[in-house]
Short mmCIF file of C-alpha atoms in Angstrom, two decimals:
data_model
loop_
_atom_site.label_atom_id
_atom_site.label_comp_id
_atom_site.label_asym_id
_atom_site.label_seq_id
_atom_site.Cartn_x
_atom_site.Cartn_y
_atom_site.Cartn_z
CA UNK A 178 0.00 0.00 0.00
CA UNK A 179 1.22 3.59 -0.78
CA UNK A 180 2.34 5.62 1.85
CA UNK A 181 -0.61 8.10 3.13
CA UNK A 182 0.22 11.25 0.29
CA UNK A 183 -1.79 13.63 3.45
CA UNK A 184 1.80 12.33 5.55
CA UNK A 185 4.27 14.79 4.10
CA UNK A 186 8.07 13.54 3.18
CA UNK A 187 10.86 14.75 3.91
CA UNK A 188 14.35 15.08 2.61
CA UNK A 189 15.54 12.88 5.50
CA UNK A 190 12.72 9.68 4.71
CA UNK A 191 14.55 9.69 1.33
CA UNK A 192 18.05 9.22 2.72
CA UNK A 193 18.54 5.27 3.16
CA UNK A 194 20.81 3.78 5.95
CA UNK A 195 23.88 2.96 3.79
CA UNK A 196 27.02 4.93 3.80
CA UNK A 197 27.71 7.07 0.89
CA UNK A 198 31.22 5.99 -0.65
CA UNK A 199 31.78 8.25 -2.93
CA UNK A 200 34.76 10.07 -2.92
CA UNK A 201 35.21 13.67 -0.74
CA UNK A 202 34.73 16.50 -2.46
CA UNK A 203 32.62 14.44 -5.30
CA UNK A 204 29.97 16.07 -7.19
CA UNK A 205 27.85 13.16 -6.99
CA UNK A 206 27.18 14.17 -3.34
CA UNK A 207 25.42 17.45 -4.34
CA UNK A 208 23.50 15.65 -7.23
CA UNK A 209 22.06 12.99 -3.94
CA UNK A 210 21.14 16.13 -2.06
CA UNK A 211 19.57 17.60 -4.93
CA UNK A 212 17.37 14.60 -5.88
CA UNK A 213 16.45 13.76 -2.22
CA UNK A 214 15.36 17.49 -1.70
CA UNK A 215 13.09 17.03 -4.63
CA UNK A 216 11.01 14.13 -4.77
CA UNK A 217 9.04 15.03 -1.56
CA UNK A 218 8.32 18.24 -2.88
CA UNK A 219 7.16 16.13 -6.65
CA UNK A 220 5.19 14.30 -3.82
CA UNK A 221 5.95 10.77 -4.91
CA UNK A 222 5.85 7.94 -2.27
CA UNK A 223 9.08 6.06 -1.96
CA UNK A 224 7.33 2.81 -2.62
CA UNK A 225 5.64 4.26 -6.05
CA UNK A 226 10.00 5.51 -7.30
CA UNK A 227 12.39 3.04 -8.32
CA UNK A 228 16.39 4.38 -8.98
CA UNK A 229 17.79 1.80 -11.88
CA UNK A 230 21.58 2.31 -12.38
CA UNK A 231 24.27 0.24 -14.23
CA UNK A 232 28.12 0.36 -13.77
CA UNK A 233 29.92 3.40 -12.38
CA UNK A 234 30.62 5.92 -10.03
CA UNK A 235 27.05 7.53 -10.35
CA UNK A 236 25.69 3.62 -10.30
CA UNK A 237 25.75 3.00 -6.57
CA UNK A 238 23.41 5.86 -6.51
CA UNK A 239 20.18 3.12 -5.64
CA UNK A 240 21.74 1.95 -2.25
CA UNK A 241 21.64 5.60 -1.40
CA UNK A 242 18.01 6.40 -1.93
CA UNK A 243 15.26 4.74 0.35
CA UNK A 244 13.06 3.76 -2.56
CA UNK A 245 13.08 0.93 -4.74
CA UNK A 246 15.77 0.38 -7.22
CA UNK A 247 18.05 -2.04 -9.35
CA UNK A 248 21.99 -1.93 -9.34
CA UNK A 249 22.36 -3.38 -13.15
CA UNK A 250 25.24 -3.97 -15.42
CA UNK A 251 27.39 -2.00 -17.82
CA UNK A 252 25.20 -0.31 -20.02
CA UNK A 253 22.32 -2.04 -19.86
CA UNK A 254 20.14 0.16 -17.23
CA UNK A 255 17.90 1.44 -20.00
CA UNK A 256 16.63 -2.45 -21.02
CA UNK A 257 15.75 -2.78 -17.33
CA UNK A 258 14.28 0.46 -17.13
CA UNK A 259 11.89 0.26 -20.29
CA UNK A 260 10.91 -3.60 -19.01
CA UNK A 261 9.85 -1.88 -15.48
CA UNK A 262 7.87 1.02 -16.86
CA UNK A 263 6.18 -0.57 -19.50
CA UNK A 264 5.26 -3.29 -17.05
CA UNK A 265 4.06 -1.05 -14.22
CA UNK A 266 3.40 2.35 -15.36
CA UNK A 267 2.48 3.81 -12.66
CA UNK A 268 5.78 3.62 -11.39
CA UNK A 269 8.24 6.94 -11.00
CA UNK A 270 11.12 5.77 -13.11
CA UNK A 271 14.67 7.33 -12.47
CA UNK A 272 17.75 6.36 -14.49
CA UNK A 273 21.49 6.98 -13.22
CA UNK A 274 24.11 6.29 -15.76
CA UNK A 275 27.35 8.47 -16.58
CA UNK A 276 29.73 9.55 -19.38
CA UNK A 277 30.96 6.13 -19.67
CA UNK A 278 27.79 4.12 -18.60
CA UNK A 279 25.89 5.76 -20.74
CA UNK A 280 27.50 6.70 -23.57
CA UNK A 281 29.74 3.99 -24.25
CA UNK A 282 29.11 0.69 -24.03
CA UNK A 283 25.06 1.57 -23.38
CA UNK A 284 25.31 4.31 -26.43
CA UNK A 285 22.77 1.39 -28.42
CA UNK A 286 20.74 1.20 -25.54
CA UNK A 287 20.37 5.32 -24.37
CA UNK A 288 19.59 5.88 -28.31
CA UNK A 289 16.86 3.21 -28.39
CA UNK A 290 15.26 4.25 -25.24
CA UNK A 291 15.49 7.83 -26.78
CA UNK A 292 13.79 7.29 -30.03
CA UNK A 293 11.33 5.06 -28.10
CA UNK A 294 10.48 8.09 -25.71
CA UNK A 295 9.59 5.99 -22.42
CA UNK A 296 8.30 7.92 -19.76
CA UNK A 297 11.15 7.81 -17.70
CA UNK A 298 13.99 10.25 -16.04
CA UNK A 299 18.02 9.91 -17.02
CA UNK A 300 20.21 11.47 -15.19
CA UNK A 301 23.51 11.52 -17.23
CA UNK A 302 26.57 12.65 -14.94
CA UNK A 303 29.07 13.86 -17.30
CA UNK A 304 32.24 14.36 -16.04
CA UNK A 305 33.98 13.44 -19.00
CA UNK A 306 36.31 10.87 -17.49
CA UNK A 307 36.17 7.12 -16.26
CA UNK A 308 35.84 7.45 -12.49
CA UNK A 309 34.91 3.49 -11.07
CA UNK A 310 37.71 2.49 -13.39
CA UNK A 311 40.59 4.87 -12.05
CA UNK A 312 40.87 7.17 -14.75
CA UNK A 313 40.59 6.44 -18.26
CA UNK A 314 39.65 8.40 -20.88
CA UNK A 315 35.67 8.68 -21.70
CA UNK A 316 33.44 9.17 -24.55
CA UNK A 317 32.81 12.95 -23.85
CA UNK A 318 36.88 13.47 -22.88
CA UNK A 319 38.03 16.40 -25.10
CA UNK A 320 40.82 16.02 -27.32
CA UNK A 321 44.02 15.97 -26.01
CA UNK A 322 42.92 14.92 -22.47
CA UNK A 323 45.84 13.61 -20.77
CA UNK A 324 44.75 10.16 -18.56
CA UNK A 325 45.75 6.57 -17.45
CA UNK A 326 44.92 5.53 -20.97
CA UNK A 327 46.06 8.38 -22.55
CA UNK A 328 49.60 9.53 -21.47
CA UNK A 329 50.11 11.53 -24.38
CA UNK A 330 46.70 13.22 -24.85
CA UNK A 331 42.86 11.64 -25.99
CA UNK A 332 42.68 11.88 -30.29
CA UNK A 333 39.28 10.83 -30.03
CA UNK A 334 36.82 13.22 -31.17
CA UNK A 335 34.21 13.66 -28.12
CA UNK A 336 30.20 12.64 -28.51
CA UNK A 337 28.19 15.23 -27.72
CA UNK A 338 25.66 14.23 -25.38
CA UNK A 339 22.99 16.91 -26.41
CA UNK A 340 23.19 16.18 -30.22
CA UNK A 341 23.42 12.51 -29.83
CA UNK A 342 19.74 13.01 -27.49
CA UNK A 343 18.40 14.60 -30.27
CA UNK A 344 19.79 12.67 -33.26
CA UNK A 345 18.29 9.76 -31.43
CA UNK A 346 14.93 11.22 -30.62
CA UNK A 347 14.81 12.56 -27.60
CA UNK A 348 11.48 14.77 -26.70
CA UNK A 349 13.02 16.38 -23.80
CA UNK A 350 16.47 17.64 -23.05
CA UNK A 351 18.22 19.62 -19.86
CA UNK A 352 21.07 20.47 -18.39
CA UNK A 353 22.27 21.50 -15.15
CA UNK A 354 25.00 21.76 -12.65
CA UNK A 355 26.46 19.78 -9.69
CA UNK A 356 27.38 23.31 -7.79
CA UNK A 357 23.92 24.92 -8.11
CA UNK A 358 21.81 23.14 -5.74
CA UNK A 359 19.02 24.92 -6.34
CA UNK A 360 18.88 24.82 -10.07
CA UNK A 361 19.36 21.31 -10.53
CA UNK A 362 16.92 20.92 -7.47
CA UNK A 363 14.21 22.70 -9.76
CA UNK A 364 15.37 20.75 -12.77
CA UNK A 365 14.52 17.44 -11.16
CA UNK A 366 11.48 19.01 -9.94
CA UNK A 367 10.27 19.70 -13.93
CA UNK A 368 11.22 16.08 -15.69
CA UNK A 369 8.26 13.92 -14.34
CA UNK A 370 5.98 16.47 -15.67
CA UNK A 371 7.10 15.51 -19.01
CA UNK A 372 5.48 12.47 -20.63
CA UNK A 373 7.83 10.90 -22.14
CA UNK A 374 11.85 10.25 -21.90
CA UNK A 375 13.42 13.11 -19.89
CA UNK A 376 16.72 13.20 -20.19
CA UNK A 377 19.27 15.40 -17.75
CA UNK A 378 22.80 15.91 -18.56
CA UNK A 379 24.70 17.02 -14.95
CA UNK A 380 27.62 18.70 -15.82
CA UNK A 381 29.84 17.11 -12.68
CA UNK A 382 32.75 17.14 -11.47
CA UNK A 383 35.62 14.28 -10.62
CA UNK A 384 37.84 15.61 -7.63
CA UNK A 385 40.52 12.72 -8.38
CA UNK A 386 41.10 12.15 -11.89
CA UNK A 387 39.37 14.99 -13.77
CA UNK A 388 39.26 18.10 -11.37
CA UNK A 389 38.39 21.45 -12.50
CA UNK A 390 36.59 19.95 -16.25
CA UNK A 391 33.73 21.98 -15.91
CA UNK A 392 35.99 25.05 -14.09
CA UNK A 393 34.45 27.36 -16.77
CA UNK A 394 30.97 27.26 -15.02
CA UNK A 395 32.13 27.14 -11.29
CA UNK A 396 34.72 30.03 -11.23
CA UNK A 397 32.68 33.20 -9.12
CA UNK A 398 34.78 35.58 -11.60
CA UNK A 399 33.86 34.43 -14.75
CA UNK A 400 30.95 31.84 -15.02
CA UNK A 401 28.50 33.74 -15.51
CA UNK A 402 30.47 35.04 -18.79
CA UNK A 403 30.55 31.74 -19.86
CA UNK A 404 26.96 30.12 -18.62
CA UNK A 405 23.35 30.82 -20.52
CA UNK A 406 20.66 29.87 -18.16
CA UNK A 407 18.14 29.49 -20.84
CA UNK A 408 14.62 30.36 -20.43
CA UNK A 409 11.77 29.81 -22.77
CA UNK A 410 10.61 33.00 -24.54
CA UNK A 411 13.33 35.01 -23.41
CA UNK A 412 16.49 36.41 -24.97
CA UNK A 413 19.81 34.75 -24.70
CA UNK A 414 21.72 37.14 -22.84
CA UNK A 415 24.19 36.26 -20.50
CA UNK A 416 26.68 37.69 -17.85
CA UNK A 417 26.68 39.65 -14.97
CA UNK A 418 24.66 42.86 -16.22
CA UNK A 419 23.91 40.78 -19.09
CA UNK A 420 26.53 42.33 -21.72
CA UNK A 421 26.77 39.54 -23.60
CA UNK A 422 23.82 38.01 -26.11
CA UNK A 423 23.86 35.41 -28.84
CA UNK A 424 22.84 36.06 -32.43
CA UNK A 425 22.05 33.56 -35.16
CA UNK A 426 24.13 33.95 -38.35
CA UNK A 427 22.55 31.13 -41.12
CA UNK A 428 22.71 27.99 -38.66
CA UNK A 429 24.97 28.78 -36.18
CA UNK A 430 25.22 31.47 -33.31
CA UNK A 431 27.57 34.01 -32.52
CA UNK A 432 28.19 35.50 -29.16
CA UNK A 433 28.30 39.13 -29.43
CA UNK A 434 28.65 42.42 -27.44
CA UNK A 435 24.68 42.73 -26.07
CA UNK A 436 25.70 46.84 -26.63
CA UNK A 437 26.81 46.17 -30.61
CA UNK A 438 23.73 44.71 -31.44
CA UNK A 439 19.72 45.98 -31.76
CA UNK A 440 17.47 44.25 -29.33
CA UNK A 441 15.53 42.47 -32.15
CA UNK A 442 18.74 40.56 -33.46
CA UNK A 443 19.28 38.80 -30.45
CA UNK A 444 18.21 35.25 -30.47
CA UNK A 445 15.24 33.93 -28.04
CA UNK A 446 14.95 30.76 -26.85
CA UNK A 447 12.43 28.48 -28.44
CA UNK A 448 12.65 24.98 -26.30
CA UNK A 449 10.37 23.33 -28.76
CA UNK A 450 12.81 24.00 -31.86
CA UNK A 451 14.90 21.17 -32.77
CA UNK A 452 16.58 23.41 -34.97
CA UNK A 453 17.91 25.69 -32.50
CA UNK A 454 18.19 23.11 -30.33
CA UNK A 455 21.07 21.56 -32.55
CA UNK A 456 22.54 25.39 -32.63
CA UNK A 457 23.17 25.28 -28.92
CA UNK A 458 24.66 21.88 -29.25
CA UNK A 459 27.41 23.27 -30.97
CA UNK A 460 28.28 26.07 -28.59
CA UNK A 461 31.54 25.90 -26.30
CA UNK A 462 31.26 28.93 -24.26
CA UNK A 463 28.83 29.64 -22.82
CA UNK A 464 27.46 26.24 -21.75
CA UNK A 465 23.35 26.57 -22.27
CA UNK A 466 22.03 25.35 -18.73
CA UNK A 467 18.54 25.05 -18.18
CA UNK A 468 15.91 23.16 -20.28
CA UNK A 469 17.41 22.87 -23.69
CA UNK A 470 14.18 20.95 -25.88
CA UNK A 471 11.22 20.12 -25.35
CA UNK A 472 8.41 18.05 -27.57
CA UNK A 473 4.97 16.70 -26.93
CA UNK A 474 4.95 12.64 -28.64
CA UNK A 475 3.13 9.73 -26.90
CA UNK A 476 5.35 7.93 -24.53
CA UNK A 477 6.21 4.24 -25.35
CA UNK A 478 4.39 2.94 -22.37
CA UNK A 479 1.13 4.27 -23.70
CA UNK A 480 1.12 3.22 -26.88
CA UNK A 481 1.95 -0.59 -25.52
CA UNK A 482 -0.78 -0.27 -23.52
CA UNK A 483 -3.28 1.43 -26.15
CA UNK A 484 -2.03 -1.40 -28.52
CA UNK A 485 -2.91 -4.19 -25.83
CA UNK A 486 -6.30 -2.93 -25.60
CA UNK A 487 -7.35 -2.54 -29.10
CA UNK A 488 -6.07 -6.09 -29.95
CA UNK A 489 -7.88 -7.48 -26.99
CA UNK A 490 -11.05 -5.61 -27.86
CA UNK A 491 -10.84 -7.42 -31.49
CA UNK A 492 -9.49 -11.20 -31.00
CA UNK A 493 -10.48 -11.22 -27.48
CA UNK A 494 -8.22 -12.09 -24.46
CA UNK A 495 -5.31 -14.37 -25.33
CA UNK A 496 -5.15 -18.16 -24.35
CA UNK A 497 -1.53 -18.96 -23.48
CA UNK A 498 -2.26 -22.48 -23.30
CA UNK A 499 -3.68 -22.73 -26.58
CA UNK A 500 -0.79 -20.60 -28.16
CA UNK A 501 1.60 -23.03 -26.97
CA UNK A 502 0.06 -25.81 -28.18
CA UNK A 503 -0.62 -24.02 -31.70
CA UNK A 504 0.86 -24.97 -34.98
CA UNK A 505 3.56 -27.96 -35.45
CA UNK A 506 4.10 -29.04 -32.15
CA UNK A 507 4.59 -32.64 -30.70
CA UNK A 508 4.77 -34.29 -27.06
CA UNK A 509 7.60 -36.15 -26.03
CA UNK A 510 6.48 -39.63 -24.32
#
């Protein structure tokens, strides 16, 4: 039976009893806090959420949470995740997976969940660096990114999480990060209102073997010159009086001078344009933050479920007796 939803949770009845191993100093810590502060305030019961991981730093995130969840294997979270929700739907579905997890050897599974669109949440740590594995170079590592694998610098071109979403099909795309509580708090807060696949890339950070990646967006003197926190309708303006905007030149934009430009040439965010969507892919600095895309298509889930019924409505219930005993079949005496 679901907890009473009158009883109201708290941070604390989301916290389980098992001590969080993750390094000091981790940005995974922050990203725990973040999610825990949420959910009561989604109002979900902790018997009605279930945290599926797979391999990885970020992974050992369900023994952390007192709610259901599944510690699965390398890459392979978004097969268990799609069985669950499409199974019980009225389940809150959370997905932790990382840079490598996720991206790597699960890139075939993320992309068919994607283009699928099951309603569930991904949270996509991307710290652009093997962590669990002491160090190696990931699938988002830029070039020339010295590691254990790499002594002499990454020649690997990066994936780009955002236009890999969106190649794939994604129908909702964010991104926050692991030093602002409070926005990724509210981000967390937004992603079960979307039907469909919600997918949140955490920019985060690895104290040990990648420190300072994302140093762009946490130093006080110059992130905000280098972050747009994007909001829908409004202008893309950025820094501390806002001096700086972005224009669009053919298919790609510019950052400019806010002062060197008229008001009307300055682009404005559109989160349901997959067009512009694919422009702020492309940007370096500033990193967009906030929610990125946004489309309205049936989830998978429901059209199982629609499908179910209309088949049942025409041939009637099934018979699995009679199925298996349909056709060439013989006994064995």
């Amino acid at each position: 039976m679901s907890e009473d939803p009158a009883a109201k949770l708290t941070k604390k009845d989301f916290e389980s009893d098992q001590d969080v191993r993750w390094c000091p100093g981790c940005g995974d810590y922050a990203i725990l806090s973040a999610i825990q502060k949420a959910l009561p305030e989604i109002g979900i019961a902790r018997e009605d959420c279930v945290f599926i991981s797979g391999i990885g730093c970020s992974s050992r995130f369900p023994y952390y949470m007192n709610t259901y969840g599944f510690h699965t294997i390398h890459g392979r979270a978004p097969g268990i995740a799609t069985g669950l929700k499409v199974t019980n739907p009225d389940l809150q579905v959370w997905m932790i997976t990382g840079d490598g997890d996720g991206l790597s050897i699960g890139g075939n599974h993320l992309l068919h969940l994607l283009r699928r669109n099951v309603d569930i949440n991904v949270l996509l740590f991307n710290n652009e660096i093997y962590g669990l594995t002491k160090g190696q170079y990931s699938p988002t590592s830029s070039v020339g990114t010295v590691a254990k694998s790499t002594p002499f610098g990454s020649q690997d071109h990066p994936v780009n999480p955002l236009a890999f979403a969106l190649g794939a099909g994604c129908t909702w795309y964010a991104r926050t990060v692991d030093r602002d509580l409070k926005h990724m708090s509210e981000t967390f807060k937004d992603a079960p209102q979307h039907n469909g696949t919600s997918f949140i890339e955490i920019m985060q950070n690895c104290i040990v073997f990648n420190d300072g990646v994302h140093q762009a967006l946490y130093d006080p003197k110059s992130k905000l010159d280098n972050t747009l926190f994007l909001e829908d309708g409004q202008p893309m303006t950025f820094g501390k009086d806002r001096e700086h905007a972005l224009i669009i030149e053919g298919s790609v934009m510019k950052r400019v001078a806010t002062a060197d430009v008229d008001a009307g040439q300055i682009a404005v965010h559109n989160a349901s344009s997959k067009a512009q969507a694919f422009m702020l892919s492309e940007l370096e600095l500033p990193v967009p933050v906030g929610l990125i895309y946004s489309e309205d298509r049936v989830a998978y889930n429901d059209d199982v479920h629609q499908l179910e019924e209309r088949v049942i409505a025409d041939k009637g219930p099934g018979d699995l007796n009679a199925l298996m005993r349909a056709g060439m079949t013989w006994e064995v005496n």
